[in-house]
PDB file of C-alpha atoms in Angstrom:
ATOM      1  CA  MET A   8      86.033 -15.042  75.059  1.00 89.00           C
ATOM      2  CA  LYS A   9      85.783 -18.266  73.139  1.00 94.00           C
ATOM      3  CA  LYS A  10      87.305 -19.001  69.648  1.00 95.00           C
ATOM      4  CA  ILE A  11      85.448 -21.791  67.578  1.00 95.00           C
ATOM      5  CA  SER A  12      86.942 -22.884  64.114  1.00 94.00           C
ATOM      6  CA  PHE A  13      83.972 -23.976  61.628  1.00 95.00           C
ATOM      7  CA  LYS A  14      85.659 -24.985  58.178  1.00 95.00           C
ATOM      8  CA  GLY A  15      88.569 -22.949  58.978  1.00 96.00           C
ATOM      9  CA  ILE A  16      86.437 -19.820  59.722  1.00 97.00           C
ATOM     10  CA  LYS A  17      87.579 -18.143  62.966  1.00 96.00           C
ATOM     11  CA  PHE A  18      84.362 -17.379  64.772  1.00 97.00           C
ATOM     12  CA  TYR A  19      84.621 -15.653  68.400  1.00 97.00           C
ATOM     13  CA  SER A  20      81.817 -16.136  70.960  1.00 97.00           C
ATOM     14  CA  GLY A  21      81.957 -12.995  73.338  1.00 95.00           C
ATOM     15  CA  ASN A  22      80.114  -9.826  74.336  1.00 95.00           C
ATOM     16  CA  TYR A  23      80.356  -6.448  72.254  1.00 96.00           C
ATOM     17  CA  ASN A  24      83.444  -5.012  74.464  1.00 97.00           C
ATOM     18  CA  GLN A  25      85.398  -8.175  74.030  1.00 97.00           C
ATOM     19  CA  ILE A  26      84.862  -8.294  70.258  1.00 97.00           C
ATOM     20  CA  LYS A  27      85.320  -4.489  69.862  1.00 97.00           C
ATOM     21  CA  LYS A  28      88.730  -4.686  71.829  1.00 97.00           C
ATOM     22  CA  LYS A  29      89.852  -7.474  69.446  1.00 97.00           C
ATOM     23  CA  PHE A  30      88.430  -5.708  66.273  1.00 97.00           C
ATOM     24  CA  ASP A  31      90.309  -2.325  67.227  1.00 97.00           C
ATOM     25  CA  TYR A  32      93.734  -4.218  66.744  1.00 96.00           C
ATOM     26  CA  GLY A  33      92.977  -4.185  63.092  1.00 96.00           C
ATOM     27  CA  GLY A  34      91.677  -6.396  60.479  1.00 97.00           C
ATOM     28  CA  VAL A  35      88.475  -7.657  59.026  1.00 98.00           C
ATOM     29  CA  LEU A  36      85.445  -8.508  60.902  1.00 98.00           C
ATOM     30  CA  VAL A  37      82.535 -10.487  59.111  1.00 98.00           C
ATOM     31  CA  ALA A  38      79.186 -11.602  60.277  1.00 96.00           C
ATOM     32  CA  PRO A  39      77.904 -14.199  57.962  1.00 94.00           C
ATOM     33  CA  ALA A  40      74.333 -15.283  57.808  1.00 90.00           C
ATOM     34  CA  ALA A  41      73.343 -18.905  57.946  1.00 88.00           C
ATOM     35  CA  SER A  42      72.149 -18.820  54.482  1.00 88.00           C
ATOM     36  CA  ALA A  43      75.597 -17.372  53.189  1.00 90.00           C
ATOM     37  CA  LEU A  44      77.214 -20.126  55.283  1.00 93.00           C
ATOM     38  CA  ALA A  45      75.304 -22.618  53.609  1.00 92.00           C
ATOM     39  CA  ASN A  46      76.481 -21.859  50.076  1.00 91.00           C
ATOM     40  CA  ILE A  47      80.239 -21.826  50.919  1.00 94.00           C
ATOM     41  CA  ASP A  48      81.046 -24.911  49.058  1.00 92.00           C
ATOM     42  CA  ASN A  49      79.655 -23.089  45.839  1.00 92.00           C
ATOM     43  CA  ASP A  50      81.382 -19.688  46.386  1.00 92.00           C
ATOM     44  CA  ASN A  51      85.195 -20.301  46.527  1.00 94.00           C
ATOM     45  CA  LEU A  52      86.044 -16.568  46.628  1.00 94.00           C
ATOM     46  CA  TYR A  53      83.510 -15.898  49.543  1.00 95.00           C
ATOM     47  CA  PHE A  54      84.606 -18.937  51.562  1.00 96.00           C
ATOM     48  CA  SER A  55      88.382 -18.046  51.217  1.00 96.00           C
ATOM     49  CA  SER A  56      87.492 -14.510  52.335  1.00 97.00           C
ATOM     50  CA  LEU A  57      85.679 -15.637  55.517  1.00 97.00           C
ATOM     51  CA  LYS A  58      88.796 -17.867  56.387  1.00 97.00           C
ATOM     52  CA  SER A  59      91.169 -14.937  55.761  1.00 98.00           C
ATOM     53  CA  ALA A  60      88.946 -12.575  58.029  1.00 98.00           C
ATOM     54  CA  ASN A  61      90.475 -11.871  61.513  1.00 97.00           C
ATOM     55  CA  ILE A  62      87.036 -12.248  63.429  1.00 98.00           C
ATOM     56  CA  ALA A  63      83.758 -13.849  62.549  1.00 98.00           C
ATOM     57  CA  ILE A  64      80.910 -13.152  64.881  1.00 97.00           C
ATOM     58  CA  LEU A  65      77.887 -15.408  65.579  1.00 96.00           C
ATOM     59  CA  ASP A  66      75.241 -13.349  63.479  1.00 92.00           C
ATOM     60  CA  SER A  67      72.809 -16.060  63.105  1.00 90.00           C
ATOM     61  CA  GLY A  68      70.873 -17.561  65.898  1.00 88.00           C
ATOM     62  CA  PHE A  69      70.056 -20.661  64.134  1.00 89.00           C
ATOM     63  CA  PHE A  70      73.877 -21.415  63.436  1.00 93.00           C
ATOM     64  CA  CYS A  71      74.346 -20.900  67.345  1.00 92.00           C
ATOM     65  CA  ILE A  72      71.574 -23.553  67.901  1.00 90.00           C
ATOM     66  CA  LEU A  73      73.305 -26.075  65.529  1.00 93.00           C
ATOM     67  CA  LEU A  74      76.627 -25.513  67.251  1.00 94.00           C
ATOM     68  CA  ARG A  75      75.001 -26.283  70.673  1.00 93.00           C
ATOM     69  CA  LEU A  76      73.245 -29.373  69.177  1.00 93.00           C
ATOM     70  CA  PHE A  77      75.962 -30.976  66.940  1.00 93.00           C
ATOM     71  CA  LYS A  78      79.348 -29.415  68.477  1.00 92.00           C
ATOM     72  CA  PHE A  79      78.157 -29.158  72.227  1.00 93.00           C
ATOM     73  CA  GLU A  80      79.523 -25.718  71.937  1.00 93.00           C
ATOM     74  CA  LYS A  81      77.535 -23.222  74.060  1.00 92.00           C
ATOM     75  CA  VAL A  82      78.153 -19.848  72.456  1.00 94.00           C
ATOM     76  CA  LYS A  83      76.910 -16.284  72.587  1.00 90.00           C
ATOM     77  CA  LYS A  84      74.980 -14.686  69.620  1.00 92.00           C
ATOM     78  CA  LEU A  85      76.190 -11.302  68.459  1.00 94.00           C
ATOM     79  CA  SER A  86      74.766 -10.045  65.404  1.00 92.00           C
ATOM     80  CA  GLY A  87      76.069  -7.846  62.974  1.00 92.00           C
ATOM     81  CA  PHE A  88      73.020  -5.348  63.563  1.00 91.00           C
ATOM     82  CA  LEU A  89      73.856  -5.167  67.203  1.00 93.00           C
ATOM     83  CA  PHE A  90      77.513  -4.700  66.734  1.00 96.00           C
ATOM     84  CA  LEU A  91      77.044  -1.828  64.474  1.00 96.00           C
ATOM     85  CA  LYS A  92      74.580  -0.372  66.424  1.00 94.00           C
ATOM     86  CA  THR A  93      76.383  -0.380  69.443  1.00 95.00           C
ATOM     87  CA  PHE A  94      79.624   1.040  67.698  1.00 96.00           C
ATOM     88  CA  LEU A  95      77.532   3.784  66.350  1.00 96.00           C
ATOM     89  CA  ASP A  96      75.995   4.794  69.599  1.00 93.00           C
ATOM     90  CA  GLU A  97      79.248   4.781  71.271  1.00 93.00           C
ATOM     91  CA  PHE A  98      81.181   6.332  68.426  1.00 92.00           C
ATOM     92  CA  LYS A  99      83.553   9.236  69.186  1.00 85.00           C
ATOM     93  CA  ASN A 100      84.423  11.645  66.334  1.00 88.00           C
ATOM     94  CA  SER A 101      88.082  11.490  67.311  1.00 88.00           C
ATOM     95  CA  ASP A 102      88.134   8.619  64.946  1.00 94.00           C
ATOM     96  CA  LYS A 103      87.768   8.563  61.252  1.00 96.00           C
ATOM     97  CA  ILE A 104      85.325   6.209  59.319  1.00 97.00           C
ATOM     98  CA  LEU A 105      84.793   5.448  55.862  1.00 98.00           C
ATOM     99  CA  PHE A 106      81.349   4.126  54.746  1.00 97.00           C
ATOM    100  CA  ILE A 107      80.953   1.868  51.696  1.00 97.00           C
ATOM    101  CA  ASP A 108      77.471   2.295  50.420  1.00 97.00           C
ATOM    102  CA  PRO A 109      75.619   0.312  47.621  1.00 94.00           C
ATOM    103  CA  SER A 110      73.835   3.085  45.865  1.00 94.00           C
ATOM    104  CA  LYS A 111      72.928   6.965  45.901  1.00 95.00           C
ATOM    105  CA  GLU A 112      69.751   6.194  47.785  1.00 94.00           C
ATOM    106  CA  SER A 113      71.391   4.157  50.666  1.00 94.00           C
ATOM    107  CA  ASN A 114      74.077   6.883  50.952  1.00 95.00           C
ATOM    108  CA  LYS A 115      71.570   9.526  51.455  1.00 95.00           C
ATOM    109  CA  LYS A 116      69.719   7.635  54.040  1.00 94.00           C
ATOM    110  CA  ASN A 117      72.830   6.364  55.619  1.00 95.00           C
ATOM    111  CA  THR A 118      74.150   9.953  55.899  1.00 96.00           C
ATOM    112  CA  GLU A 119      71.077  11.468  57.281  1.00 95.00           C
ATOM    113  CA  TYR A 120      71.230   8.729  60.092  1.00 94.00           C
ATOM    114  CA  LEU A 121      74.893   9.283  60.884  1.00 95.00           C
ATOM    115  CA  ILE A 122      74.257  13.184  61.035  1.00 94.00           C
ATOM    116  CA  SER A 123      71.324  12.593  63.359  1.00 93.00           C
ATOM    117  CA  LYS A 124      73.599  10.587  65.837  1.00 93.00           C
ATOM    118  CA  LYS A 125      76.185  13.564  65.695  1.00 94.00           C
ATOM    119  CA  ILE A 126      78.629  11.395  63.803  1.00 94.00           C
ATOM    120  CA  ASN A 127      80.706  13.855  61.510  1.00 92.00           C
ATOM    121  CA  ASN A 128      84.147  12.536  61.076  1.00 94.00           C
ATOM    122  CA  PHE A 129      83.380  10.424  58.069  1.00 96.00           C
ATOM    123  CA  LYS A 130      83.278  10.087  54.372  1.00 97.00           C
ATOM    124  CA  SER A 131      81.294   8.061  52.008  1.00 97.00           C
ATOM    125  CA  TYR A 132      81.917   5.930  48.962  1.00 98.00           C
ATOM    126  CA  ILE A 133      79.330   4.611  46.687  1.00 97.00           C
ATOM    127  CA  ALA A 134      80.578   1.131  45.469  1.00 96.00           C
ATOM    128  CA  PRO A 135      80.313   0.234  41.740  1.00 95.00           C
ATOM    129  CA  LYS A 136      79.068  -2.999  40.368  1.00 92.00           C
ATOM    130  CA  TYR A 137      81.908  -5.311  41.136  1.00 92.00           C
ATOM    131  CA  ASN A 138      82.574  -8.501  38.665  1.00 85.00           C
ATOM    132  CA  LYS A 139      84.140 -11.779  40.091  1.00 80.00           C
ATOM    133  CA  ASN A 140      87.455 -10.125  40.174  1.00 83.00           C
ATOM    134  CA  ILE A 141      87.046  -7.802  42.927  1.00 91.00           C
ATOM    135  CA  GLN A 142      89.459  -4.764  42.856  1.00 92.00           C
ATOM    136  CA  ASP A 143      88.987  -0.946  43.257  1.00 95.00           C
ATOM    137  CA  GLN A 144      92.063   1.356  42.782  1.00 96.00           C
ATOM    138  CA  MET A 145      89.695   4.423  43.233  1.00 96.00           C
ATOM    139  CA  LEU A 146      88.509   3.181  46.543  1.00 97.00           C
ATOM    140  CA  LEU A 147      92.056   1.926  47.661  1.00 97.00           C
ATOM    141  CA  LYS A 148      93.437   5.719  46.680  1.00 97.00           C
ATOM    142  CA  LEU A 149      90.615   7.144  48.846  1.00 97.00           C
ATOM    143  CA  VAL A 150      91.524   4.833  51.799  1.00 98.00           C
ATOM    144  CA  ASN A 151      95.161   5.755  51.652  1.00 97.00           C
ATOM    145  CA  GLU A 152      94.422   9.257  51.402  1.00 97.00           C
ATOM    146  CA  PHE A 153      91.712   9.507  54.102  1.00 97.00           C
ATOM    147  CA  GLN A 154      93.483   6.941  56.344  1.00 97.00           C
ATOM    148  CA  PRO A 155      90.239   6.112  58.423  1.00 97.00           C
ATOM    149  CA  LYS A 156      90.619   4.014  61.461  1.00 97.00           C
ATOM    150  CA  TYR A 157      87.302   2.027  60.401  1.00 98.00           C
ATOM    151  CA  ILE A 158      85.812   1.312  57.330  1.00 98.00           C
ATOM    152  CA  ILE A 159      81.917   0.112  57.479  1.00 98.00           C
ATOM    153  CA  MET A 160      81.009  -1.992  54.528  1.00 97.00           C
ATOM    154  CA  ASN A 161      77.221  -1.611  53.940  1.00 95.00           C
ATOM    155  CA  ILE A 162      77.225  -3.513  50.630  1.00 94.00           C
ATOM    156  CA  GLY A 163      76.141  -7.148  50.177  1.00 86.00           C
ATOM    157  CA  GLY A 164      77.442 -10.274  51.392  1.00 80.00           C
ATOM    158  CA  GLY A 165      79.671 -12.216  48.994  1.00 89.00           C
ATOM    159  CA  THR A 166      81.110  -8.880  47.792  1.00 94.00           C
ATOM    160  CA  GLN A 167      81.963  -6.830  50.869  1.00 96.00           C
ATOM    161  CA  GLU A 168      84.075  -9.479  52.221  1.00 96.00           C
ATOM    162  CA  PRO A 169      86.516 -10.207  49.344  1.00 96.00           C
ATOM    163  CA  LEU A 170      86.745  -6.141  48.990  1.00 97.00           C
ATOM    164  CA  ALA A 171      87.492  -5.925  52.790  1.00 97.00           C
ATOM    165  CA  ILE A 172      90.395  -8.370  52.288  1.00 97.00           C
ATOM    166  CA  TYR A 173      91.512  -6.601  49.229  1.00 97.00           C
ATOM    167  CA  ILE A 174      91.771  -3.463  51.148  1.00 97.00           C
ATOM    168  CA  ARG A 175      93.321  -4.927  54.405  1.00 97.00           C
ATOM    169  CA  ASP A 176      96.209  -6.595  52.313  1.00 96.00           C
ATOM    170  CA  ARG A 177      97.129  -3.141  50.415  1.00 96.00           C
ATOM    171  CA  VAL A 178      97.278  -0.545  53.134  1.00 96.00           C
ATOM    172  CA  LYS A 179     100.379   0.255  55.116  1.00 91.00           C
ATOM    173  CA  PHE A 180      98.531   1.400  58.156  1.00 95.00           C
ATOM    174  CA  ARG A 181      96.248  -0.137  60.893  1.00 95.00           C
ATOM    175  CA  ILE A 182      92.753  -0.432  59.987  1.00 97.00           C
ATOM    176  CA  SER A 183      89.720  -2.200  61.271  1.00 98.00           C
ATOM    177  CA  ILE A 184      87.051  -3.108  58.600  1.00 98.00           C
ATOM    178  CA  MET A 185      83.500  -4.195  59.466  1.00 98.00           C
ATOM    179  CA  CYS A 186      81.465  -6.095  57.028  1.00 97.00           C
ATOM    180  CA  THR A 187      77.929  -5.659  58.393  1.00 95.00           C
ATOM    181  CA  GLY A 188      76.208  -5.458  55.086  1.00 91.00           C
ATOM    182  CA  ALA A 189      72.619  -4.309  55.449  1.00 85.00           C
ATOM    183  CA  ALA A 190      72.711  -3.990  59.157  1.00 88.00           C
ATOM    184  CA  ILE A 191      72.684  -0.139  58.831  1.00 92.00           C
ATOM    185  CA  ALA A 192      69.487  -0.104  56.672  1.00 87.00           C
ATOM    186  CA  PHE A 193      67.599  -1.800  59.762  1.00 82.00           C
ATOM    187  CA  MET A 194      68.382   1.457  61.737  1.00 85.00           C
ATOM    188  CA  THR A 195      67.649   3.836  58.651  1.00 85.00           C
ATOM    189  CA  GLY A 196      64.126   2.270  57.685  1.00 74.00           C
ATOM    190  CA  GLU A 197      65.228   0.506  54.227  1.00 68.00           C
ATOM    191  CA  GLN A 198      64.960  -2.670  55.754  1.00 68.00           C
ATOM    192  CA  ALA A 199      62.645  -4.460  58.319  1.00 57.00           C
ATOM    193  CA  PRO A 200      62.535  -2.416  61.646  1.00 66.00           C
ATOM    194  CA  ILE A 201      64.695  -4.715  63.697  1.00 68.00           C
ATOM    195  CA  ASN A 202      65.627  -3.544  67.224  1.00 70.00           C
ATOM    196  CA  LYS A 203      67.579  -4.980  69.873  1.00 71.00           C
ATOM    197  CA  PHE A 204      64.748  -6.835  71.638  1.00 66.00           C
ATOM    198  CA  ILE A 205      63.803  -8.654  68.267  1.00 67.00           C
ATOM    199  CA  ASP A 206      67.304  -9.354  67.762  1.00 69.00           C
ATOM    200  CA  LYS A 207      68.025 -10.576  71.331  1.00 71.00           C
ATOM    201  CA  ILE A 208      65.007 -13.274  71.186  1.00 63.00           C
ATOM    202  CA  TYR A 209      66.197 -14.482  67.781  1.00 68.00           C
ATOM    203  CA  LEU A 210      63.345 -13.380  65.900  1.00 61.00           C
ATOM    204  CA  GLY A 211      64.845 -11.113  63.412  1.00 65.00           C
ATOM    205  CA  TRP A 212      64.292 -13.799  60.691  1.00 62.00           C
ATOM    206  CA  LEU A 213      60.633 -13.706  61.385  1.00 58.00           C
ATOM    207  CA  LEU A 214      60.187  -9.924  61.189  1.00 59.00           C
ATOM    208  CA  ARG A 215      62.144  -9.965  57.756  1.00 68.00           C
ATOM    209  CA  ILE A 216      59.715 -12.562  56.289  1.00 66.00           C
ATOM    210  CA  ILE A 217      56.544 -10.557  57.558  1.00 64.00           C
ATOM    211  CA  TRP A 218      58.213  -7.471  56.115  1.00 58.00           C
ATOM    212  CA  LYS A 219      59.167  -8.697  52.770  1.00 65.00           C
ATOM    213  CA  PRO A 220      58.349 -12.524  52.338  1.00 70.00           C
ATOM    214  CA  GLN A 221      59.133 -12.479  48.685  1.00 68.00           C
ATOM    215  CA  MET A 222      62.650 -11.494  49.406  1.00 65.00           C
ATOM    216  CA  TYR A 223      63.489 -13.362  52.662  1.00 63.00           C
ATOM    217  CA  LEU A 224      61.462 -16.533  52.808  1.00 67.00           C
ATOM    218  CA  GLY A 225      63.734 -18.143  50.117  1.00 70.00           C
ATOM    219  CA  ARG A 226      67.175 -17.196  52.101  1.00 71.00           C
ATOM    220  CA  ILE A 227      65.595 -18.465  55.230  1.00 72.00           C
ATOM    221  CA  LEU A 228      64.882 -21.718  53.987  1.00 76.00           C
ATOM    222  CA  LYS A 229      67.992 -21.960  52.150  1.00 79.00           C
ATOM    223  CA  SER A 230      69.751 -21.707  55.708  1.00 83.00           C
ATOM    224  CA  PHE A 231      68.681 -25.200  56.479  1.00 85.00           C
ATOM    225  CA  LYS A 232      71.311 -26.593  54.124  1.00 88.00           C
ATOM    226  CA  ILE A 233      74.105 -25.466  56.636  1.00 92.00           C
ATOM    227  CA  ILE A 234      73.229 -28.717  58.430  1.00 92.00           C
ATOM    228  CA  LYS A 235      75.121 -30.878  55.996  1.00 92.00           C
ATOM    229  CA  PHE A 236      78.480 -29.299  57.291  1.00 92.00           C
ATOM    230  CA  PHE A 237      77.773 -30.802  60.629  1.00 91.00           C
ATOM    231  CA  PHE A 238      78.015 -34.294  59.322  1.00 85.00           C
TER     232      PHE A 238
END
């Protein structure tokens, strides 16, 4: 498994099993989109959270192409969608999971999806609207009482990463926290119907634009700003 440092962020290029093995040692896994990486110089909290994360996976096909073109690094894309989908497909109920959801509506859909996959050893927490000082004593209390092996962050990028670092640095037991944001929404139908094939051929961005252009077109165009970090 190859490690690539980009602006101090620890990216790993490997297959699911390799990344999962490292993830199970504990810590925070992030899957930054290219549009989010393009903005790291304008968001210090997000940037510092990415650098503090234990593992960053190569979620963006565009970013993988840029690494190949400018850094001559041949890397393996592994999206947050694919990592989470494989994780849930293989999950055994002997481990406990805590899901952090962005709303009651998402929580309902996510719960129905998990039950359909016969995953039942979990709890859910609906996150409040956080300000810039991301802290949550109620969530921390729940984590310490429930003591899950895994936490899955289903909330927005830029918030989930600092929250994950906040939890990791305050618990006394080994915990693995996955920041995959809206990835579960692609499975529940809340977001564009991306599947493994679309993800594999790097066309998730196109399906998002077709599904909801007013939401995604600007994000995709913003991704091109990441090129500035390669010079």
